[in-house]
Coordinates of C-alpha atoms and ligand atoms in Angstrom, one line a residue:
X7 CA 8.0 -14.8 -51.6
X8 CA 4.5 -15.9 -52.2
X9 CA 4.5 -12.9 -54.8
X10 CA 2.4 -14.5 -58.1
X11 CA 1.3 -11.3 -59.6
X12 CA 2.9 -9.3 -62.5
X13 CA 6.4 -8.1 -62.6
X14 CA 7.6 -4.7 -63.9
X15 CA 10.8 -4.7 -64.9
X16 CA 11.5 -1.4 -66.8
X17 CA 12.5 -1.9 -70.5
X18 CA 16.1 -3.1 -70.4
X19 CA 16.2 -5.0 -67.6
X20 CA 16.6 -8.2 -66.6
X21 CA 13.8 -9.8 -63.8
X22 CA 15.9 -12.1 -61.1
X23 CA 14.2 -13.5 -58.3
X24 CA 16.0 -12.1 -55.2
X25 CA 15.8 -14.3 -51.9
X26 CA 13.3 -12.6 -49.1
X27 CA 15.6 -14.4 -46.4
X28 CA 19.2 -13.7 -47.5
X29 CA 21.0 -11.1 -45.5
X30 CA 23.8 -10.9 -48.0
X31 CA 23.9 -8.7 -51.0
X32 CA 22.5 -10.3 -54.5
X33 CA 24.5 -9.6 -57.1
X34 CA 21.8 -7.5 -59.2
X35 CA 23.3 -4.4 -61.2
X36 CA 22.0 -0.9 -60.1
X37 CA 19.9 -0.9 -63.1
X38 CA 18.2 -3.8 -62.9
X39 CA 14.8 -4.0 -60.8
X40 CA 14.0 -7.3 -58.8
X41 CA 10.7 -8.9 -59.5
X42 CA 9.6 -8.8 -55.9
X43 CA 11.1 -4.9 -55.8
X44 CA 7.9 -3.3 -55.4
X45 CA 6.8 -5.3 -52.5
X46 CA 7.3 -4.3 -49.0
X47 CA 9.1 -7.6 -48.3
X48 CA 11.7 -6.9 -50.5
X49 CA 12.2 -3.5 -49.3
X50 CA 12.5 -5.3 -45.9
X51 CA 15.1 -7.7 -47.4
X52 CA 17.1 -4.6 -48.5
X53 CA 17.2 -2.8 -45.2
X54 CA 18.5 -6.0 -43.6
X55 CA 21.1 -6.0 -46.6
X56 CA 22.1 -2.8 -45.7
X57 CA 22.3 -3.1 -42.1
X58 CA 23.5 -6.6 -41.6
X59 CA 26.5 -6.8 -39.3
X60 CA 27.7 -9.5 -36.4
X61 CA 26.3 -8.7 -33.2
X62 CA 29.0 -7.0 -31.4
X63 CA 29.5 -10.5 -28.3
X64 CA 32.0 -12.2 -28.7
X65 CA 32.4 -16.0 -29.0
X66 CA 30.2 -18.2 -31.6
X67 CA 27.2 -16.6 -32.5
X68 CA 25.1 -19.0 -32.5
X69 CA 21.2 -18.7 -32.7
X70 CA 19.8 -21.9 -32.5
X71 CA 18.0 -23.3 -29.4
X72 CA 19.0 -21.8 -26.6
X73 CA 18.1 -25.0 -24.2
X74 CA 19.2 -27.8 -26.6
X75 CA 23.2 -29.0 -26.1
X76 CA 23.4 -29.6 -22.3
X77 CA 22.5 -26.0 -20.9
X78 CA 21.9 -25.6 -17.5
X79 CA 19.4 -23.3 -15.7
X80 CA 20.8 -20.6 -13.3
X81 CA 18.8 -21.0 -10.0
X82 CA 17.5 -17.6 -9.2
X83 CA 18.9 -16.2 -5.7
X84 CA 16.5 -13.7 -5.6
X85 CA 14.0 -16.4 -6.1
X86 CA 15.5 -19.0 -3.7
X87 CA 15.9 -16.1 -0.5
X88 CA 12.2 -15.6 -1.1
X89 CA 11.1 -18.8 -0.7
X90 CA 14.0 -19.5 2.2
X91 CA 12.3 -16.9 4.1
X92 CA 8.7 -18.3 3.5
X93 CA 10.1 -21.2 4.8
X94 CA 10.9 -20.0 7.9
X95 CA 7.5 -19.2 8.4
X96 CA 5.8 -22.2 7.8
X97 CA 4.9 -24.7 10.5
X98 CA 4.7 -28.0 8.6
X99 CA 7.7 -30.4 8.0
X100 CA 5.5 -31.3 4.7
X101 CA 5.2 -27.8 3.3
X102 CA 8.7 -26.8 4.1
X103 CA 10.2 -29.8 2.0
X104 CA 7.7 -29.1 -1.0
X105 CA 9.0 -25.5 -0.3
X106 CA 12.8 -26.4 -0.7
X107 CA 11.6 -28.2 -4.1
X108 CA 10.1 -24.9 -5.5
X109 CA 13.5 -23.2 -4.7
X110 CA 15.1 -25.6 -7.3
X111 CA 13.0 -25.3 -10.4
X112 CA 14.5 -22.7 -12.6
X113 CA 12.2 -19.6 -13.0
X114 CA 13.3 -16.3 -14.6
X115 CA 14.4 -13.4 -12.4
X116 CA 12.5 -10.3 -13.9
X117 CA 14.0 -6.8 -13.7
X118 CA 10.8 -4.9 -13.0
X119 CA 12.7 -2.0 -11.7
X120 CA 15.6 -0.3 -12.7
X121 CA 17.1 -0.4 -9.0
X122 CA 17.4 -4.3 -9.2
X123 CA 19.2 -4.4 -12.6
X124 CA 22.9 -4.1 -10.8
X125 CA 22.5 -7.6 -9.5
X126 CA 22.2 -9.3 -12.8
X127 CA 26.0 -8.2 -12.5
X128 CA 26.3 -10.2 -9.9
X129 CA 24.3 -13.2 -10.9
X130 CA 26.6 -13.1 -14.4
X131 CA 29.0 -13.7 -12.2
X132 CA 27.8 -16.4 -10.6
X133 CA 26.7 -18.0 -13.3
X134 CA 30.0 -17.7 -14.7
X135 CA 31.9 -19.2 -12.1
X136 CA 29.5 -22.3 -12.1
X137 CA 30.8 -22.9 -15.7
X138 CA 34.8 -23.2 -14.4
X139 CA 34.0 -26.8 -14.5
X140 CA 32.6 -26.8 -17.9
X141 CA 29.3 -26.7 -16.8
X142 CA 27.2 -24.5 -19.3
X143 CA 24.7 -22.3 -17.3
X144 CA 21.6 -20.0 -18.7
X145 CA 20.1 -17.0 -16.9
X146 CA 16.8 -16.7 -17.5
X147 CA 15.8 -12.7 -17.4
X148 CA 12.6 -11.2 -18.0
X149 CA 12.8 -7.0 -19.2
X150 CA 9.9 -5.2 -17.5
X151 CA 10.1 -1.6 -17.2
X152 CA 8.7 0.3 -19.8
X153 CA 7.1 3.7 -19.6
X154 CA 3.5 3.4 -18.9
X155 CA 3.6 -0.2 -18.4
X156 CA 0.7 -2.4 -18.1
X157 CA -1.7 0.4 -19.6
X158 CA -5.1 -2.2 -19.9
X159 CA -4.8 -2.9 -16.1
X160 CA -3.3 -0.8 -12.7
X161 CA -2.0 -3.9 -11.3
X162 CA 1.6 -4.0 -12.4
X163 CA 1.8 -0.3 -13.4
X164 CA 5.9 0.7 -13.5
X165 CA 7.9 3.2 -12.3
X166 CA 8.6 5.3 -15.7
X167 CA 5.6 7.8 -17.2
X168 CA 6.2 8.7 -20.7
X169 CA 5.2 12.3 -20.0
X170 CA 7.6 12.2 -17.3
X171 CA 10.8 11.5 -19.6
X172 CA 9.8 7.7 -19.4
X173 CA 11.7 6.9 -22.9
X174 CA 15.0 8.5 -21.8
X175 CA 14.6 6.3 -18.5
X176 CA 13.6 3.2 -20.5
X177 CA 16.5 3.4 -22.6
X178 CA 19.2 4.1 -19.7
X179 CA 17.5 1.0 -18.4
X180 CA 18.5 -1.1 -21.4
X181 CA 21.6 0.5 -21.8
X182 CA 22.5 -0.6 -18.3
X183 CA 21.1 -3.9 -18.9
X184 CA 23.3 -4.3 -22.0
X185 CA 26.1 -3.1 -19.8
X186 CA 26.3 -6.3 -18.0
X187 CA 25.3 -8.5 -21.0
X188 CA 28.4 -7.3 -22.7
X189 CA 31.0 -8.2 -20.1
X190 CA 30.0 -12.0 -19.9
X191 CA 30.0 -12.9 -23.3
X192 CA 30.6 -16.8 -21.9
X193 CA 27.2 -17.1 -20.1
X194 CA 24.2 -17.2 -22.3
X195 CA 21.0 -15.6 -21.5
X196 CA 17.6 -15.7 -22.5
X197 CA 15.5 -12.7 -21.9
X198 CA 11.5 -12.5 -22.4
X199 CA 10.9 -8.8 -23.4
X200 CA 8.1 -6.7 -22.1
X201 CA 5.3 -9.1 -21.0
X202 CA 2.0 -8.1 -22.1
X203 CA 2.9 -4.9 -24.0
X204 CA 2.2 -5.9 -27.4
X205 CA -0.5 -7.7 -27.2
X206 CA -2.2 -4.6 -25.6
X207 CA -0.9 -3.3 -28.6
X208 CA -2.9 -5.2 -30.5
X209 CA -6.1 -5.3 -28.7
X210 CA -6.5 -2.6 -26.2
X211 CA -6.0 0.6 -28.4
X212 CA -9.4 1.7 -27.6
X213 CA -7.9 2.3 -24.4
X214 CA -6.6 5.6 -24.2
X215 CA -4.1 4.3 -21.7
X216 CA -2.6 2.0 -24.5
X217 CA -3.3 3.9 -28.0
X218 CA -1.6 6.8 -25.5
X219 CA 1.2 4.2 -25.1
X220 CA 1.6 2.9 -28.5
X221 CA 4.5 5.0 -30.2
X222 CA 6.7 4.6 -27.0
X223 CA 6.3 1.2 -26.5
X224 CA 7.5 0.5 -30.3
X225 CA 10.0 3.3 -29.6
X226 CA 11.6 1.3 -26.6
X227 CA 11.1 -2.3 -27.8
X228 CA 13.0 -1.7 -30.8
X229 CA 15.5 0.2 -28.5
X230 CA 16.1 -2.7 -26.4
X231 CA 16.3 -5.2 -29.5
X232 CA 18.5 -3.1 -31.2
X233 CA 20.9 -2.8 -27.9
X234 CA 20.3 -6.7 -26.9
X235 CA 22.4 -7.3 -29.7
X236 CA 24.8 -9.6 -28.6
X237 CA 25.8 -13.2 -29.1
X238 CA 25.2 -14.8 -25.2
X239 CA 21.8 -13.4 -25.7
X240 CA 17.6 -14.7 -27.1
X241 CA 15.1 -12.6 -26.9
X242 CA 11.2 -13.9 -26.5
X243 CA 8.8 -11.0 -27.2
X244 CA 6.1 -11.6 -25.0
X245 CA 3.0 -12.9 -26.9
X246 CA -0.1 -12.8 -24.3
X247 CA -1.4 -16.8 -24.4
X248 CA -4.1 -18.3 -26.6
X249 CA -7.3 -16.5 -24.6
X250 CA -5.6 -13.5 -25.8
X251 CA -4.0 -13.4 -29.2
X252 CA -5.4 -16.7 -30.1
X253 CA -8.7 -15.7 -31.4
X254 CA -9.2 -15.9 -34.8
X255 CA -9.5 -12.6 -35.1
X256 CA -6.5 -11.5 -33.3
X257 CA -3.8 -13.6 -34.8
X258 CA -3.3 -12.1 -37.9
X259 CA -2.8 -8.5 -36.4
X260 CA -0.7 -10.2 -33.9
X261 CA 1.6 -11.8 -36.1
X262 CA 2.0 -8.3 -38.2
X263 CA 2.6 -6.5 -35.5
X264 CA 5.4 -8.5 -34.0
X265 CA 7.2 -8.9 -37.7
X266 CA 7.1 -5.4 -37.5
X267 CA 9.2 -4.9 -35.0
X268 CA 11.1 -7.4 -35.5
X269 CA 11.7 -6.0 -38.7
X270 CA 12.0 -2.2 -37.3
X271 CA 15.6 -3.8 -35.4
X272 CA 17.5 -5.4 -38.1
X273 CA 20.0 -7.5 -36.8
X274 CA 18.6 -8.8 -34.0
X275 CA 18.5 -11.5 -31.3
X276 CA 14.9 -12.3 -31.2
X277 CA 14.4 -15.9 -31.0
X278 CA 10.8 -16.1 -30.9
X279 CA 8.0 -15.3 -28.8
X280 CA 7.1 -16.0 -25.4
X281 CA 3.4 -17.4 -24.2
X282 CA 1.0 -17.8 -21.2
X283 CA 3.8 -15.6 -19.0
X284 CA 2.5 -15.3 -15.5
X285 CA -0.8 -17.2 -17.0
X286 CA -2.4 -20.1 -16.3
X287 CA -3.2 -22.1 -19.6
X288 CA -2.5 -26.0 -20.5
X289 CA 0.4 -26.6 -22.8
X290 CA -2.2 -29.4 -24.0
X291 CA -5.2 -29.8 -22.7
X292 CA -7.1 -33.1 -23.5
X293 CA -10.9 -31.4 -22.3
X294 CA -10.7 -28.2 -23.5
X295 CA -11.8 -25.7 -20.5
X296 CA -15.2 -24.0 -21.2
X297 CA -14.3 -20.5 -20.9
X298 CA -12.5 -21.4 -23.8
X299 CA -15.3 -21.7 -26.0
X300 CA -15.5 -20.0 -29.3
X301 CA -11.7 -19.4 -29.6
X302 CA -9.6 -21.8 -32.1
X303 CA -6.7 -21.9 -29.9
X304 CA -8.1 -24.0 -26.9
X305 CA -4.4 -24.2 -25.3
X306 CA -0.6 -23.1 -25.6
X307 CA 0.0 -25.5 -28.3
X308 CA -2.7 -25.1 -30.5
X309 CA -2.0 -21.7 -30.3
X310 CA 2.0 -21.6 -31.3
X311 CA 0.6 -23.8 -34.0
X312 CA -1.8 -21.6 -35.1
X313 CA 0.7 -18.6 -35.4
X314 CA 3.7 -20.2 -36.2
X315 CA 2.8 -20.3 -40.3
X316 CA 1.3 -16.8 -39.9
X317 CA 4.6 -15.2 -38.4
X318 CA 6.7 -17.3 -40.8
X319 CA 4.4 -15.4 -43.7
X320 CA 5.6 -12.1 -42.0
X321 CA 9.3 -12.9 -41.6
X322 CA 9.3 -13.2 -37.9
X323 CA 10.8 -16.5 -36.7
X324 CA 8.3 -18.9 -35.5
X325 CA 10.2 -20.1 -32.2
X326 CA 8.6 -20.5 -28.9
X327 CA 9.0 -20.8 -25.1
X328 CA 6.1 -21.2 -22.8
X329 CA 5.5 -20.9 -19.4
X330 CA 4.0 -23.5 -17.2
X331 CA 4.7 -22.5 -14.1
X332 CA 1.1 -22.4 -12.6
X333 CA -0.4 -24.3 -15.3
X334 CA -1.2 -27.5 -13.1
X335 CA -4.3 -27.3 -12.6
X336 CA -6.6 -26.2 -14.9
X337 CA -11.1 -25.1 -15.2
X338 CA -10.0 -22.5 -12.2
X339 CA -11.1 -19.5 -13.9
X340 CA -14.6 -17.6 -14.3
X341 CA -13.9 -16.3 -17.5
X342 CA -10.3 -16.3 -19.5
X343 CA -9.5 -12.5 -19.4
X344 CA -9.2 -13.5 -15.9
X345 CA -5.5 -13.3 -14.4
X346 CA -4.9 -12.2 -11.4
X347 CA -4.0 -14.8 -8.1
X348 CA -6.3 -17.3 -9.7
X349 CA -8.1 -19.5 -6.5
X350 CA -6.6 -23.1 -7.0
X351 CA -3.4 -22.8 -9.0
X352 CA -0.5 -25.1 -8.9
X353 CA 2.7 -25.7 -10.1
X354 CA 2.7 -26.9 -13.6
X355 CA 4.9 -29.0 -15.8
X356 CA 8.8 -29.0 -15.3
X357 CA 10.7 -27.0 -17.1
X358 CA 12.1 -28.8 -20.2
X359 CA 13.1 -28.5 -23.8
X360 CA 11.3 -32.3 -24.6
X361 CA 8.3 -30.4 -25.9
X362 CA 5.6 -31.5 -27.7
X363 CA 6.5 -29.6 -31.3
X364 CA 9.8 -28.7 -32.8
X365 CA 8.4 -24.9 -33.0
X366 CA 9.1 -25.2 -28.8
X367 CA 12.3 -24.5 -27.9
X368 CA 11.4 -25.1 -24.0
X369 CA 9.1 -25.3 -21.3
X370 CA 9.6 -22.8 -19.0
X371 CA 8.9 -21.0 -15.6
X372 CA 8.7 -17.5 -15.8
X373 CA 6.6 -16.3 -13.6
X374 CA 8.4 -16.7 -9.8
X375 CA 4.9 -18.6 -8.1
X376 CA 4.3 -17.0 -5.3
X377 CA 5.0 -13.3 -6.3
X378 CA 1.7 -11.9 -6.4
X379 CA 0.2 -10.7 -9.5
X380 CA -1.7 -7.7 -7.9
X381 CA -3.3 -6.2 -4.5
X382 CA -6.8 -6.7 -3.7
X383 CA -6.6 -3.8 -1.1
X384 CA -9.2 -1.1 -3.5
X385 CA -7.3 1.6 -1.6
X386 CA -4.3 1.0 -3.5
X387 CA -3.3 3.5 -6.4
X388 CA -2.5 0.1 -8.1
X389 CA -5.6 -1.6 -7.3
X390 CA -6.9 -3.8 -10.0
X391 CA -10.6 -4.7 -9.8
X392 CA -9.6 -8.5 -11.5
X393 CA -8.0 -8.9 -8.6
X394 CA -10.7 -9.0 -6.2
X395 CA -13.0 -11.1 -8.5
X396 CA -14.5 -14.3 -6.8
X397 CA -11.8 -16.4 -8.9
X398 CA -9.3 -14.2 -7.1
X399 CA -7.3 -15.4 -3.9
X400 CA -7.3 -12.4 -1.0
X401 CA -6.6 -10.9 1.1
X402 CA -3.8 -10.1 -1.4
X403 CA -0.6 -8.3 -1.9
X404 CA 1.0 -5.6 -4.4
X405 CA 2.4 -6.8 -7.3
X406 CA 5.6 -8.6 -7.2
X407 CA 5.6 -9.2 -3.5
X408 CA 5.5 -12.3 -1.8
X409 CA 1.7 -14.2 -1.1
X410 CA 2.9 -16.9 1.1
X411 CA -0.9 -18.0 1.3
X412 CA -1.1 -18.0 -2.1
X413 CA 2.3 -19.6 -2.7
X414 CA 1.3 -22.3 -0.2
X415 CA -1.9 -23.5 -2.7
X416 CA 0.8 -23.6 -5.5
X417 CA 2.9 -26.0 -3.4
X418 CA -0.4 -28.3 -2.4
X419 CA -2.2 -27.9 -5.7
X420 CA 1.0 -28.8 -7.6
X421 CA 0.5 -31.2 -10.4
X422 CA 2.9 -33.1 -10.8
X423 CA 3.3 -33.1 -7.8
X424 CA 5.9 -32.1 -5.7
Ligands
LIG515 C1 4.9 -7.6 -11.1 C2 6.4 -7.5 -11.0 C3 7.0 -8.8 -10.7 C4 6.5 -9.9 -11.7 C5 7.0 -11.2 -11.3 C6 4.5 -8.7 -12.1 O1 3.1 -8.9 -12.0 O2 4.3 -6.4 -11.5 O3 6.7 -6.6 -10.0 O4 8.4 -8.8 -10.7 O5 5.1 -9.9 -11.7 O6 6.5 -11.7 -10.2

């Protein structure tokens, strides 16, 4: 595909054009050389040839949209006791009502620790029971534990070191994961894989951190791609937002990078890519913010647009959620690198798969608002200096725990509102 040079068949031979996107075998004799055999594409082609096989769930395998056809989002109960017991702290009749709202939106219940990965057990369960009246239910996951994770910040730093046997961990970690997948093959499940790990990838290798991280987190992603192999599952790799990947000169790398491991986990569930997870960009915004000056992607949608023909060029398959989730209000931020409890946030646009471009599959919430995105307290081995810049809210939490002030903003800023 796209191939317009020479071709080289040896004397003898006959020249066929062999399909890039077919996973079934051509019917070319062992002697005869492809015209496109010389290329890495087709070389890619004939791995996926040889490797092709039904992912091992059972039921239809499907891989369209995962939100179109009547699917309805699992409520989170991890999610919902948090904000049950920030209700019971909060004094106004107002706040506790918008409260009770937030508990309703679907977000996505991230694994960030092993520990936690026995309840998606139980929330399989759930889910599947909900369906005995035919109602069709989606868990919304996100898989977060990789060795060394977050290497270009300290914020959300894991539990797993590679030079402390963090592959071996990482991989029981999927493997338990996958444990649970397997036995409801009835519920589906979308999971977005490994926020911000390859777009570090891509841009943070002078960071000894990351370059230090690089063969491990290939190692693992294509671990868990090649385990998440199963019909009731989508996978989103995470793809940073448009003040990330977006800029010109980042998109092309970007779009390589996640072909290639798409490619390096023939068969695979991967659905597309995931953007602005735990972020705060527009879907669309009308008056481009200014700190977005200079890059071509402005917001989430020009930026899925932007990469969409670029990852089609690769083989990857242009597909997209986006999260929203505390995208309502927008011109919040000093500068765009900036991400941590950004001053002013609300809740964004609904979850929904009426989206703006058929490369959308959904709107989503994937970031649970009101789990904080990193402490402020400098005495903290995780301490983050982003997180006690003057765009920052504090006094604020670790990581992943609950910032009822800063949950509170999300509730009054909302837009629309609640
Ligand atoms: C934290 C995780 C948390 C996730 C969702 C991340 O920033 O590191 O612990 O689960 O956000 O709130």
């Amino acid at each position: 595909m796209y191939y317009s040079g020479d071709t080289d068949c040896a004397a003898g031979s006959t020249c066929v054009y062999n399909n890039d996107w077919s996973t079934t075998t051509t019917s070319t004799t062992s002697s005869t050389k492809t015209s496109t055999s010389t290329t890495t594409k087709t070389s890619t082609t004939s791995t996926k040839t040889s490797t092709t096989s039904t992912p091992s769930g059972s039921g239809s395998c499907s891989f369209g949209n995962p939100y179109e056809n009547g699917y309805t989002a699992y409520l989170s109960p991890y999610y919902i006791a948090e904000v049950n017991a920030a209700i019971a702290t909060q004094s106004s009749s107002t706040l506790k009502t918008k409260s009770a709202k937030v508990a309703q939106i679907p977000n996505f219940t991230w694994f960030d620790t092993a520990d936690k990965v026995p309840t998606l057990g139980d929330y399989l369960a759930d889910a599947r029971s909900m369906q005995a009246d035919g109602t069709k239910m989606i868990l919304q996951i996100v898989v977060y534990d990789l060795p060394d994770r977050d290497c270009h910040a300290k914020a959300s730093n894991g539990e797993y070191h590679i030079a402390q046997n963090g592959v071996a961990n990482y991989k029981a970690y999927i493997d338990a994961i996958k444990s649970y997948v397997v036995q409801y093959p009835d519920v589906r499940i979308v999971a977005v894989v490994e926020p911000d790990s390859l777009a570090n990838l891509v841009t943070n290798m002078s960071d000894s951190h990351c370059a230090n991280a690089h063969d491990a987190y290939l190692q693992c992603t294509t671990y868990a791609l090649q385990q998440l192999n199963q019909c009731n599952i989508w996978l989103y790799l995470d793809a940073g937002h448009a003040g990330w990947l977006g800029w010109q000169s980042n998109q092309d790398p970007a779009a390589q990078l996640f072909a290639q491991v798409y490619k390096s986990a023939t068969p695979n569930r991967v659905r597309g890519l995931a953007t602005n997870v735990a972020n705060y960009n527009a879907l669309h915004a009308s008056t481009p913010d200014p700190i977005t000056q200079g890059d071509p992607c402005v917001d989430e949608l020009s930026y899925v647009q932007a990469m969409s023909p670029r990852l089609t060029n690769y083989g990857f398959p242009a597909h997209f959620i986006i999260d929203q989730g505390r995208s309502g209000v927008q011109n919040i931020r000093g500068q765009w690198g900036d991400w941590c409890n950004i001053k002013g946030a609300g809740f964004g646009m609904r979850p929904t798969n009426v989206t703006p471009d058929p490369v959308i599959d959904a709107i989503v919430w994937v970031k649970p608002g009101g789990e904080c995105d990193g402490t402020s307290d400098s005495s903290s081995p995780r301490y983050d200096s982003t997180c006690s810049l003057s765009d920052a809210k504090q006094p604020a939490p670790e990581a992943g725990t609950w910032f009822e002030a800063y949950f509170e903003d999300l509730v009054n800023f909302a837009n629309p509102a609640l």
